[in-house]
XYZ file of C-alpha atoms in Angstrom:
735
model
C 34.695 6.875 -46.263
C 32.099 5.988 -43.882
C 30.213 2.686 -46.752
C 26.784 3.943 -47.453
C 24.065 2.090 -45.635
C 21.996 -0.962 -47.529
C 21.381 -4.172 -47.324
C 24.141 -6.581 -47.362
C 24.164 -9.028 -50.537
C 26.264 -12.247 -49.977
C 29.062 -12.553 -52.352
C 30.248 -15.878 -52.382
C 34.019 -15.904 -52.784
C 36.629 -17.329 -55.065
C 38.645 -20.509 -54.042
C 42.469 -19.333 -53.966
C 44.212 -22.790 -55.258
C 45.908 -20.954 -57.536
C 47.274 -17.402 -58.050
C 47.034 -15.494 -60.286
C 49.381 -12.341 -61.464
C 48.941 -8.157 -59.666
C 44.939 -6.654 -61.803
C 46.437 -3.116 -62.876
C 42.637 -2.675 -62.175
C 43.764 -0.189 -58.619
C 46.670 0.694 -56.557
C 44.989 0.435 -53.552
C 47.276 -0.788 -51.124
C 47.581 -2.500 -47.421
C 48.361 -0.166 -44.950
C 47.884 -0.751 -41.037
C 48.223 -4.665 -39.655
C 46.853 -5.393 -36.277
C 47.901 -8.401 -35.377
C 48.376 -9.010 -31.631
C 46.863 -7.114 -30.119
C 45.944 -6.029 -26.337
C 42.461 -8.062 -25.863
C 41.861 -11.497 -23.652
C 41.857 -13.974 -27.071
C 43.533 -11.916 -28.949
C 41.862 -12.398 -32.496
C 38.932 -9.924 -31.408
C 41.012 -6.913 -30.932
C 42.615 -7.691 -34.396
C 41.981 -5.001 -38.015
C 43.049 -4.156 -41.429
C 43.410 -1.198 -43.101
C 43.255 -0.692 -46.547
C 43.474 2.599 -48.633
C 43.203 4.462 -52.497
C 45.868 6.829 -52.982
C 45.067 7.680 -56.886
C 43.333 10.196 -57.784
C 39.378 8.468 -58.536
C 37.397 6.299 -56.781
C 38.321 3.040 -56.571
C 34.818 0.383 -56.911
C 35.959 -2.610 -54.593
C 32.632 -4.322 -54.662
C 33.483 -8.623 -54.540
C 36.944 -7.515 -53.527
C 38.679 -10.531 -51.326
C 41.262 -10.459 -49.212
C 43.372 -14.071 -47.233
C 45.397 -14.880 -45.276
C 45.614 -18.305 -47.728
C 43.361 -19.673 -44.751
C 39.709 -17.344 -44.260
C 38.726 -15.245 -47.399
C 36.756 -12.292 -46.974
C 34.815 -10.769 -49.684
C 33.393 -7.086 -50.342
C 29.545 -6.141 -51.165
C 28.930 -5.472 -53.827
C 28.548 -1.664 -53.761
C 31.427 -1.501 -51.586
C 34.129 1.156 -52.594
C 37.060 4.000 -51.925
C 36.954 7.325 -52.299
C 40.275 9.403 -53.961
C 42.666 8.736 -50.638
C 40.884 7.483 -48.629
C 41.322 4.378 -46.332
C 38.517 1.932 -44.838
C 38.725 0.432 -41.824
C 38.661 -3.232 -41.611
C 37.438 -4.659 -38.265
C 37.353 -8.241 -37.228
C 35.055 -6.939 -33.943
C 34.082 -3.569 -34.293
C 33.506 -3.021 -30.926
C 36.322 -4.073 -29.861
C 38.215 -2.256 -32.806
C 35.802 1.128 -31.767
C 37.951 0.074 -27.900
C 40.753 -0.231 -28.804
C 40.563 3.425 -31.638
C 37.928 5.146 -30.289
C 36.635 5.722 -34.397
C 33.025 3.165 -36.324
C 35.180 0.731 -38.547
C 34.159 1.248 -41.879
C 33.315 -3.255 -42.246
C 33.395 -5.787 -39.608
C 34.483 -9.149 -40.889
C 35.068 -12.196 -38.404
C 31.703 -11.376 -35.657
C 28.448 -9.388 -36.499
C 28.795 -6.970 -33.201
C 27.075 -3.760 -34.164
C 25.276 -1.907 -36.830
C 28.706 -2.255 -39.337
C 28.272 -3.317 -42.459
C 29.558 -6.889 -42.255
C 31.774 -7.774 -45.357
C 29.462 -10.060 -48.228
C 31.290 -13.036 -47.695
C 32.769 -12.873 -43.223
C 35.259 -15.567 -42.173
C 35.692 -16.556 -38.777
C 39.210 -18.001 -39.979
C 40.397 -14.836 -41.148
C 43.058 -14.716 -38.036
C 45.400 -13.853 -37.926
C 48.581 -15.601 -36.376
C 51.200 -14.168 -33.608
C 53.585 -15.487 -35.107
C 53.618 -14.292 -38.956
C 51.065 -14.836 -41.481
C 49.745 -13.377 -44.815
C 47.093 -10.661 -46.294
C 46.094 -10.369 -49.172
C 44.582 -8.541 -52.146
C 42.708 -9.459 -55.016
C 40.257 -7.845 -57.073
C 36.100 -9.331 -58.302
C 38.709 -11.253 -61.393
C 40.889 -12.955 -58.273
C 44.349 -11.267 -59.886
C 46.387 -9.757 -56.985
C 45.773 -5.972 -55.965
C 48.465 -6.802 -53.399
C 50.480 -8.537 -50.531
C 52.017 -8.308 -47.657
C 53.549 -10.965 -45.458
C 55.144 -11.012 -41.792
C 57.231 -12.490 -38.723
C 57.867 -16.554 -39.832
C 55.519 -16.009 -43.505
C 56.923 -19.019 -46.246
C 54.693 -17.260 -48.787
C 56.301 -16.900 -51.559
C 54.384 -15.607 -54.645
C 54.245 -12.603 -56.498
C 52.711 -9.337 -55.113
C 56.020 -9.504 -52.797
C 59.824 -9.865 -53.344
C 62.667 -11.098 -50.830
C 61.720 -11.663 -46.779
C 58.801 -10.746 -44.494
C 58.473 -7.839 -42.564
C 59.860 -7.939 -39.246
C 56.995 -8.299 -36.549
C 58.424 -5.450 -34.666
C 59.230 -4.566 -30.697
C 57.975 -2.115 -28.093
C 60.601 -0.489 -25.548
C 59.874 -3.718 -23.376
C 60.695 -6.381 -26.280
C 57.226 -7.570 -26.828
C 55.123 -6.680 -29.936
C 51.201 -7.206 -28.881
C 50.094 -4.243 -29.025
C 52.400 -2.533 -32.012
C 50.358 -2.081 -35.674
C 52.473 -2.616 -38.859
C 52.591 0.279 -40.676
C 53.409 1.257 -44.327
C 56.580 3.535 -44.445
C 54.575 7.173 -46.222
C 57.264 8.785 -47.943
C 58.885 12.362 -46.874
C 59.200 14.314 -50.586
C 56.597 12.719 -51.592
C 53.840 12.627 -49.228
C 52.454 9.150 -50.599
C 53.202 5.584 -49.105
C 56.321 2.882 -50.279
C 55.058 0.470 -51.990
C 58.328 -0.888 -54.045
C 55.964 -5.234 -52.511
C 58.798 -5.887 -49.687
C 59.879 -5.420 -46.198
C 61.312 -2.070 -46.656
C 58.449 -0.406 -46.925
C 56.802 -1.235 -43.569
C 60.643 -1.087 -41.684
C 60.560 2.956 -40.621
C 62.369 4.388 -37.769
C 59.080 4.438 -35.696
C 56.980 2.133 -33.448
C 53.489 2.176 -34.062
C 51.490 1.509 -31.209
C 47.804 1.067 -31.911
C 46.005 4.640 -29.862
C 48.587 6.147 -30.907
C 48.353 9.807 -32.228
C 49.420 10.725 -36.545
C 49.850 14.470 -36.378
C 52.141 15.228 -39.883
C 55.137 17.620 -39.716
C 54.227 21.097 -40.149
C 55.681 24.375 -40.964
C 54.279 27.776 -40.458
C 55.959 30.860 -41.993
C 54.505 34.191 -40.374
C 55.481 37.865 -38.987
C 55.036 37.553 -35.281
C 56.653 37.797 -31.835
C 58.554 35.008 -30.062
C 60.079 35.068 -25.989
C 63.275 33.706 -25.642
C 64.360 32.661 -22.077
C 66.349 30.384 -20.277
C 66.506 27.952 -17.819
C 67.633 29.047 -14.346
C 67.303 32.509 -15.909
C 64.025 33.806 -16.447
C 61.354 30.956 -17.170
C 59.469 31.876 -14.408
C 58.654 35.116 -14.936
C 57.992 34.849 -18.121
C 55.585 31.391 -17.222
C 53.747 33.645 -14.239
C 53.273 36.650 -16.616
C 51.818 33.886 -19.503
C 49.851 32.519 -16.852
C 48.664 35.900 -15.691
C 47.358 37.243 -18.956
C 45.294 33.975 -20.762
C 41.956 35.275 -20.583
C 40.163 32.283 -21.771
C 42.375 28.969 -21.600
C 45.659 27.646 -20.648
C 45.766 24.122 -21.459
C 49.214 22.123 -20.086
C 50.887 18.837 -20.532
C 53.409 18.424 -18.823
C 55.737 15.232 -17.329
C 55.432 16.396 -13.784
C 54.026 19.111 -12.296
C 55.125 20.306 -8.560
C 55.838 24.143 -8.430
C 53.860 25.563 -5.718
C 54.544 28.791 -7.138
C 52.944 27.881 -10.927
C 50.444 26.255 -9.123
C 49.559 30.235 -7.743
C 48.514 31.859 -10.771
C 46.942 28.448 -12.524
C 44.258 29.245 -9.309
C 44.279 32.709 -10.232
C 44.001 31.940 -13.597
C 41.158 29.800 -12.477
C 38.821 32.686 -10.234
C 39.173 34.907 -13.411
C 36.805 32.807 -14.860
C 40.107 31.150 -17.423
C 39.042 26.983 -18.124
C 42.435 25.159 -17.191
C 43.290 21.568 -17.886
C 46.337 19.653 -17.126
C 46.997 16.940 -18.182
C 49.876 15.089 -16.679
C 52.675 11.130 -16.489
C 50.610 8.609 -14.269
C 53.629 6.946 -13.311
C 56.713 8.903 -13.616
C 59.635 7.403 -12.940
C 59.616 7.077 -8.659
C 56.163 7.632 -9.060
C 53.456 10.774 -8.515
C 54.447 13.674 -5.577
C 52.948 13.946 -2.473
C 53.363 17.380 -3.776
C 51.970 16.729 -7.192
C 48.231 15.017 -6.026
C 48.345 18.137 -3.747
C 48.183 20.012 -6.885
C 46.020 18.352 -9.232
C 43.378 18.780 -5.393
C 44.309 22.712 -5.245
C 43.129 22.543 -9.210
C 40.075 20.812 -9.311
C 39.007 21.855 -6.219
C 39.552 25.507 -7.899
C 36.853 24.000 -10.355
C 39.886 23.452 -12.569
C 40.803 19.845 -14.829
C 43.225 17.534 -14.138
C 43.778 14.105 -15.618
C 47.384 10.940 -15.540
C 47.957 9.096 -18.572
C 47.689 5.576 -16.825
C 48.659 1.990 -17.658
C 46.880 -1.064 -15.250
C 47.594 -4.291 -17.449
C 45.362 -6.343 -15.400
C 42.695 -4.144 -15.911
C 42.845 -3.575 -19.747
C 44.558 -0.135 -19.523
C 47.538 -0.309 -21.751
C 49.033 3.814 -22.035
C 49.749 4.990 -25.243
C 53.617 6.003 -24.607
C 55.232 4.479 -22.293
C 56.056 8.140 -21.010
C 54.054 10.905 -21.513
C 56.890 12.963 -21.158
C 56.697 16.644 -22.844
C 56.644 20.981 -21.284
C 54.545 22.464 -23.127
C 50.861 24.625 -22.872
C 48.649 26.447 -25.320
C 46.936 29.930 -23.516
C 44.117 31.230 -25.116
C 44.606 28.893 -28.463
C 46.578 32.060 -29.507
C 50.138 31.292 -27.438
C 53.110 28.276 -26.932
C 55.381 27.742 -24.489
C 57.196 24.649 -25.057
C 59.967 24.042 -23.700
C 62.592 20.858 -22.235
C 61.404 21.704 -18.008
C 58.969 20.589 -15.733
C 56.951 22.013 -13.897
C 59.034 21.742 -10.653
C 61.501 24.059 -8.104
C 64.327 23.083 -10.562
C 63.578 23.444 -13.437
C 61.610 26.669 -13.657
C 63.127 28.807 -10.641
C 61.367 31.309 -8.149
C 64.661 32.435 -7.503
C 67.675 32.481 -10.478
C 70.690 31.742 -9.089
C 69.893 28.117 -8.438
C 68.094 25.721 -10.995
C 68.071 23.178 -13.880
C 69.712 24.319 -17.357
C 67.407 24.303 -19.699
C 65.206 26.906 -23.443
C 62.110 27.523 -23.066
C 60.113 29.345 -26.281
C 56.819 31.185 -26.824
C 54.931 31.565 -29.396
C 53.013 34.554 -30.036
C 50.656 32.804 -33.533
C 47.298 31.136 -33.400
C 48.561 28.611 -36.222
C 50.880 27.290 -34.194
C 48.291 27.180 -31.178
C 46.339 25.824 -32.968
C 48.464 22.492 -34.176
C 49.322 22.355 -30.327
C 45.743 22.680 -29.444
C 44.424 19.440 -30.930
C 48.008 17.524 -29.831
C 46.862 17.979 -26.130
C 42.878 17.010 -26.957
C 44.245 13.885 -29.108
C 46.279 13.001 -25.728
C 44.051 14.443 -23.450
C 39.712 12.989 -23.883
C 37.763 10.847 -21.248
C 37.037 8.386 -24.032
C 40.646 6.508 -23.701
C 41.365 4.525 -21.258
C 44.440 5.734 -20.413
C 43.585 9.340 -20.237
C 42.362 9.553 -16.086
C 40.810 11.937 -14.653
C 41.819 13.077 -10.069
C 40.700 11.184 -8.286
C 40.183 10.884 -4.453
C 39.334 8.271 -2.831
C 39.471 5.608 -5.858
C 37.438 1.797 -5.369
C 40.764 0.626 -7.089
C 43.329 3.337 -6.857
C 42.797 4.712 -3.694
C 44.871 7.937 -3.204
C 47.849 6.955 -6.418
C 45.601 9.579 -8.440
C 44.287 11.697 -5.498
C 44.085 13.616 -2.762
C 47.877 13.932 -0.682
C 47.593 12.437 2.529
C 45.882 14.650 4.988
C 49.135 15.616 7.192
C 50.458 16.634 4.320
C 52.465 19.526 4.502
C 53.167 22.189 1.175
C 57.815 22.652 1.453
C 57.358 26.480 -0.302
C 60.566 26.865 0.279
C 62.130 28.924 -2.278
C 65.492 27.556 -2.478
C 68.730 29.855 -3.593
C 72.005 28.876 -5.813
C 75.198 30.750 -6.478
C 74.443 30.869 -10.302
C 74.659 34.343 -12.372
C 71.794 34.177 -13.708
C 73.229 36.322 -16.892
C 70.063 35.823 -19.860
C 67.607 37.169 -19.011
C 64.945 37.375 -21.523
C 64.489 38.066 -24.438
C 61.437 39.210 -28.092
C 62.670 38.632 -31.394
C 59.824 40.712 -33.423
C 59.967 38.898 -37.134
C 60.167 36.611 -39.725
C 60.258 32.673 -38.323
C 59.896 29.496 -39.897
C 58.355 27.403 -37.137
C 58.101 22.732 -36.962
C 56.658 21.393 -34.294
C 57.805 18.007 -33.638
C 55.744 15.195 -32.035
C 57.765 12.160 -31.123
C 56.663 9.688 -31.508
C 55.521 11.657 -34.647
C 57.718 13.088 -36.360
C 60.842 13.174 -34.179
C 62.540 9.888 -36.426
C 62.208 11.671 -39.267
C 64.850 11.896 -41.653
C 64.763 14.526 -44.604
C 62.753 16.827 -42.017
C 62.435 17.293 -38.166
C 65.469 17.025 -36.529
C 67.451 14.163 -38.398
C 67.323 16.846 -41.161
C 68.393 19.524 -39.523
C 71.039 18.093 -38.271
C 71.599 16.738 -42.033
C 71.329 19.830 -43.293
C 74.332 21.775 -41.375
C 76.445 23.958 -43.471
C 78.803 25.182 -40.520
C 78.489 24.569 -37.043
C 75.997 22.085 -35.114
C 75.754 22.714 -31.074
C 74.586 19.902 -29.295
C 73.229 20.024 -25.211
C 71.834 17.016 -24.072
C 70.592 15.912 -20.072
C 71.692 13.004 -22.219
C 73.302 11.219 -25.263
C 73.259 7.260 -25.370
C 75.575 5.725 -28.184
C 73.562 2.958 -29.038
C 69.368 2.255 -29.807
C 68.428 -1.225 -30.143
C 67.694 -2.613 -26.487
C 65.684 -5.357 -27.814
C 64.534 -5.514 -32.057
C 68.094 -5.001 -32.846
C 71.001 -4.732 -30.180
C 73.590 -2.204 -30.960
C 72.273 -0.104 -33.971
C 73.986 3.228 -33.806
C 71.176 6.531 -32.305
C 70.389 8.986 -35.272
C 70.635 11.123 -33.235
C 74.136 10.948 -32.994
C 75.397 10.013 -36.794
C 73.307 12.856 -37.911
C 76.400 14.797 -35.481
C 78.989 12.767 -36.537
C 77.623 13.052 -40.340
C 77.687 16.561 -40.299
C 81.730 16.525 -39.135
C 82.211 14.348 -41.629
C 80.764 16.450 -44.037
C 83.181 19.467 -42.563
C 80.816 21.330 -39.703
C 82.134 22.184 -36.134
C 80.609 20.289 -33.626
C 80.534 20.541 -30.441
C 77.809 18.394 -28.201
C 77.466 19.188 -24.331
C 76.219 16.881 -21.720
C 75.241 16.527 -17.839
C 77.674 15.253 -15.761
C 75.899 15.314 -12.289
C 72.718 12.640 -13.042
C 73.922 11.039 -16.840
C 77.516 10.504 -16.301
C 78.557 7.275 -17.088
C 76.428 7.096 -20.182
C 77.581 10.208 -21.017
C 81.385 9.960 -19.953
C 80.711 6.919 -23.294
C 79.379 8.360 -25.243
C 81.853 11.681 -25.057
C 84.663 8.874 -25.666
C 82.922 7.084 -28.272
C 82.970 10.541 -30.362
C 86.703 11.302 -29.160
C 87.980 8.177 -29.850
C 85.661 9.136 -34.003
C 87.446 12.860 -33.932
C 91.229 11.619 -34.023
C 90.683 9.120 -36.006
C 88.869 10.783 -38.571
C 91.094 14.322 -37.617
C 87.795 15.727 -37.158
C 86.368 19.052 -35.628
C 84.305 17.461 -33.668
C 84.241 17.991 -30.082
C 82.730 16.972 -27.471
C 82.834 17.501 -22.820
C 80.929 16.876 -19.183
C 78.929 20.954 -18.826
C 81.197 21.726 -15.718
C 77.145 22.691 -13.733
C 79.043 23.400 -10.295
C 81.708 26.296 -11.656
C 78.059 27.353 -13.372
C 76.094 26.861 -11.249
C 73.905 24.620 -12.153
C 71.679 22.475 -10.535
C 72.103 20.299 -13.604
C 71.750 20.617 -17.358
C 68.333 19.091 -18.014
C 68.151 20.756 -21.669
C 67.675 19.405 -25.008
C 68.705 21.168 -27.205
C 70.248 21.836 -30.401
C 72.014 24.971 -32.677
C 72.976 24.287 -36.241
C 74.551 26.708 -38.389
C 73.285 29.573 -35.713
C 70.051 29.592 -37.937
C 67.753 27.063 -36.822
C 67.088 25.684 -33.728
C 65.593 22.686 -32.015
C 63.886 23.453 -27.620
C 62.332 20.274 -27.586
C 61.391 17.616 -24.823
C 63.292 15.516 -26.035
C 66.111 13.076 -25.128
C 68.311 10.968 -26.641
C 67.162 7.763 -25.353
C 65.261 5.569 -28.219
C 62.684 5.486 -25.468
C 62.174 9.403 -25.885
C 62.457 9.504 -29.473
C 60.122 5.879 -29.851
C 58.259 5.812 -27.355
C 57.054 8.747 -25.100
C 55.256 11.808 -26.377
C 57.090 14.489 -26.472
C 57.074 17.637 -27.774
C 59.634 20.662 -29.590
C 59.850 22.935 -32.177
C 61.733 24.024 -34.839
C 63.286 27.301 -34.974
C 64.900 28.958 -38.828
C 65.933 32.507 -37.520
C 69.214 34.109 -37.051
C 67.991 36.248 -34.153
C 66.967 33.511 -32.141
C 69.814 31.356 -33.001
C 71.952 33.792 -31.353
C 70.481 33.837 -27.955
C 70.609 29.855 -27.528
C 74.007 29.987 -28.976
C 75.278 32.494 -26.446
C 73.758 31.167 -24.310
C 75.486 27.371 -25.463
C 78.678 28.675 -25.366
C 78.029 30.502 -21.953
C 77.932 26.986 -20.924
C 80.280 25.286 -23.148
C 83.252 27.106 -22.098
C 82.369 26.924 -17.979
C 80.265 30.003 -17.700
C 83.937 31.843 -18.954
C 82.119 33.148 -22.341
C 81.914 36.434 -23.118
C 78.878 37.862 -23.726
C 80.414 41.362 -25.536
C 82.230 42.017 -29.878
C 85.255 38.988 -29.583
C 88.020 37.493 -32.012
C 87.057 33.838 -32.122
C 89.103 31.584 -34.839
C 86.058 28.551 -32.910
C 88.010 25.735 -32.285
C 90.371 23.759 -35.195
C 91.346 20.255 -35.264
C 94.106 18.023 -35.977
C 97.034 16.870 -35.851
C 98.893 18.888 -33.127
C 101.258 19.968 -31.324
C 102.817 22.751 -29.351
C 105.120 25.385 -30.911
C 105.314 29.235 -31.495
C 102.780 31.319 -33.952
C 103.476 34.219 -35.790
C 101.086 36.699 -37.043
C 98.481 38.828 -38.010
C 95.022 39.942 -37.117
C 92.754 42.216 -38.341
C 89.204 42.936 -36.935
C 86.496 43.664 -38.808
C 85.249 45.989 -35.980
C 87.158 47.661 -33.312
C 87.320 44.882 -29.604
C 88.173 45.986 -25.896
C 90.607 42.701 -25.250
C 91.788 41.124 -22.086
C 92.165 37.805 -22.115
C 93.095 35.262 -24.652
C 91.734 31.804 -24.614
C 93.071 29.242 -26.246
C 91.285 25.556 -27.627
C 92.744 22.833 -25.902
C 92.660 19.064 -28.297
C 90.531 16.781 -25.925
C 92.029 15.155 -22.879
C 94.995 17.435 -23.201
C 95.692 20.790 -21.637
C 96.911 22.379 -24.623
C 96.837 26.109 -23.371
C 98.858 29.811 -24.293
C 102.048 30.244 -22.456
C 102.993 33.560 -23.366
C 101.043 35.850 -25.731
C 102.201 39.208 -27.666
C 100.007 41.721 -29.688
C 101.861 44.686 -31.066
C 101.244 47.621 -33.580
C 103.660 50.967 -33.465
C 100.832 51.929 -31.452
C 100.119 49.058 -29.117
C 102.002 46.397 -27.062
C 101.136 44.230 -25.231
C 102.102 40.523 -23.741
C 100.052 37.844 -21.197
C 102.463 34.609 -19.577
C 100.516 32.000 -18.837
C 100.334 31.147 -15.076
C 100.572 27.644 -15.493
C 97.832 24.475 -14.303
C 95.826 26.839 -12.232
C 92.107 27.992 -12.577
C 90.906 28.566 -15.695
C 94.273 27.960 -17.051
C 92.563 27.539 -20.750
C 93.410 31.144 -20.507
C 95.592 33.826 -19.665
C 94.569 37.318 -19.073
C 96.842 40.656 -20.658
C 98.889 43.329 -18.037
C 95.439 45.495 -19.118
C 93.462 45.869 -20.494
C 92.921 47.141 -24.530
C 91.402 48.189 -27.988
C 91.954 46.442 -30.761
C 90.697 48.512 -34.020
C 88.596 47.716 -36.833
C 91.001 47.709 -40.039
C 93.993 47.807 -38.563
C 96.133 44.843 -38.394
C 97.870 44.186 -35.992
C 100.449 41.227 -35.027
C 100.670 38.550 -32.555
C 103.986 35.833 -31.689
C 101.651 32.465 -29.186
C 103.614 30.795 -27.674
C 101.309 27.191 -27.004
C 101.979 23.781 -24.261
C 100.624 20.731 -24.823
C 98.310 19.930 -27.559
C 96.278 23.555 -28.356
C 94.138 22.662 -31.539
C 94.834 24.662 -35.196
C 93.419 25.593 -38.310
C 95.490 24.096 -40.846
C 95.224 27.185 -43.902
C 97.169 30.144 -44.220
C 94.961 31.915 -43.434
C 91.499 31.550 -41.203
C 87.707 34.472 -41.026
C 86.302 34.776 -37.297
C 83.144 33.120 -36.281
C 80.584 36.202 -36.867
C 83.335 37.491 -39.683
C 84.750 39.407 -37.287
C 87.729 39.629 -38.989
C 90.984 38.308 -40.282
C 94.278 35.994 -38.989
C 96.130 35.152 -40.801
C 99.703 32.686 -40.646
C 103.281 34.417 -41.171
C 104.878 31.259 -39.550
C 104.740 28.245 -36.391
C 107.822 26.900 -35.752
C 106.583 23.900 -33.918
C 108.235 21.954 -30.524
C 110.495 20.143 -33.527
C 112.076 23.326 -34.681
C 110.261 22.137 -38.368
C 108.958 24.751 -39.687
C 105.046 25.780 -41.109
C 103.340 28.368 -43.069
C 100.306 27.349 -42.825
C 99.263 26.867 -38.883
C 96.414 28.725 -37.030
C 95.446 28.473 -33.224
C 92.742 28.267 -32.636
C 92.130 31.023 -30.066
C 89.632 33.864 -28.699
C 89.977 37.337 -27.400
C 87.551 38.740 -25.834
C 87.432 41.152 -22.718
C 86.806 38.906 -20.022
């Protein structure tokens, strides 16, 4: 609340020699402390925020704040409305430069018309190494305390160790705000008078946004698409149908053909604004500068999020890595891919694996529009417009070299593009996920989604770092990965699929880590590298998750620490079984290196340890009529588990399949000819396995998707031991 402007009365501060008991008059909390600022001289940028969490107005006239060295006093007329907050700035002008909002009070210098504290004190300066912030009422009783760093405070209002000095991704504490955590269930600030109230997973950098986690429930239409299959077609079509505005935030934009569509939209009178990363890995390419120039010349706008410490410009996020667009404030496109030839290929026989979605809902679009303009805002020093021949930057954020000639070659590959886009009309629950705002929530968002899994978790990522905490807490487990492992410990089927081309070393380390845990704890947890070459993909750039085949995450969030804690990222959690089935089919296709069928199958899903080869006998009763030509055997991780011989029969059918050795796709064996298994009929099977196949340790098992039942009559292992509750983990499909 902005307090009323009146003549300020000077109130002499109460001495802070004795430490009284905490007040019961109010529950005002200290919620932010900015002590190690970007500004030269440091102190000018400091500020403190206090908050009234109650349902009533609190009179704070005569209250004081101290760090046990300096004391500042609130004017007699000061107060805080219910649920409101006050920012107290050492220098209100410096505060505005950092936060782009007015302070409520100024307490160190008189830099502008912002109301001054009644008792100002130049000596209230927050030490970078550690200090105290103590709030007292007008009777001198402690209302709230926060201590950090090397503070030795042990008196009333605080229990235990100080708040840790938080470090950013570079190991620096400057620019970092200490912020009190909000309980995800109650929506209220934590208040235990300990460092735990401030010890959340997020690093709060000055100037960053605080968008809430919201869920939008609606009946409507979603367009589902993947790269390389249909991303260009769907994005180009959405741009071509724009009538009023297109707001695009993307890490990199190198796509000349999508540029063409945007320029045509501008010619139709559509407002086009594009936000880009100002310092991507390997720098801004000439293609991007060319595209920016052409968009601006056509009357569009382009800005870059930049960082220039020498000039006092500090980007709010390490990378602006999001990939979303808002069209006409009604349609939102969210995807894992940049607007590049590999991410959104014109010819769908070539490109990266990525997921995307188009949401037609004004509420969702309004949410992303607010995010876009928060990041775009020209008043922020890190938001820099496309500028040719800049006196400081030259053409770093301007035109390409005069002799630059754009390459319009359309790459062609051998990907079979089996997944056309699909429109789903239904009821949806959709929740935007933003990094760093909501990406690391524990009960909602990505981690909450995985923690709620009851049956299965499928993860497809470009890369996953096993450990986080490079600076602040080296060796700290990756919370996304640990949530996945915990899902397996609860009995969920878990599959983790990682890129094999550009992040191979770190991904192999993560896969070995997961396989060791699966083996030691006997978990239904598998991890592997995707075979991009076999499928025909350039690389796997996806950042997706599927839970219980009913919830899907589509996002730009990699599972490295920097992405979730320090970047601007964007994604969506979609709750709908039809949506989940679409992306599950894509995932399993990739999981099986392009051999996964897209027709009805009888699939037991993956099994677990212990494992041994032998002869399985039992019955299969499908619930739907299916055509079968091949039998796939789930192998234990790192083994050659397979089926050497299979026979299926009843009174009207008798078919056989024999293994052909370690050749080609040897986890599949082919029957002599295709055959039909009819719904509700029972068939006998004999399956002889080799090496270490996965096994379901039960006498009866339901196939995935409710496709039928498989029973065990007997299993004789390679040592001659007999069991009646070992079922082979297999898939019968048409091939």
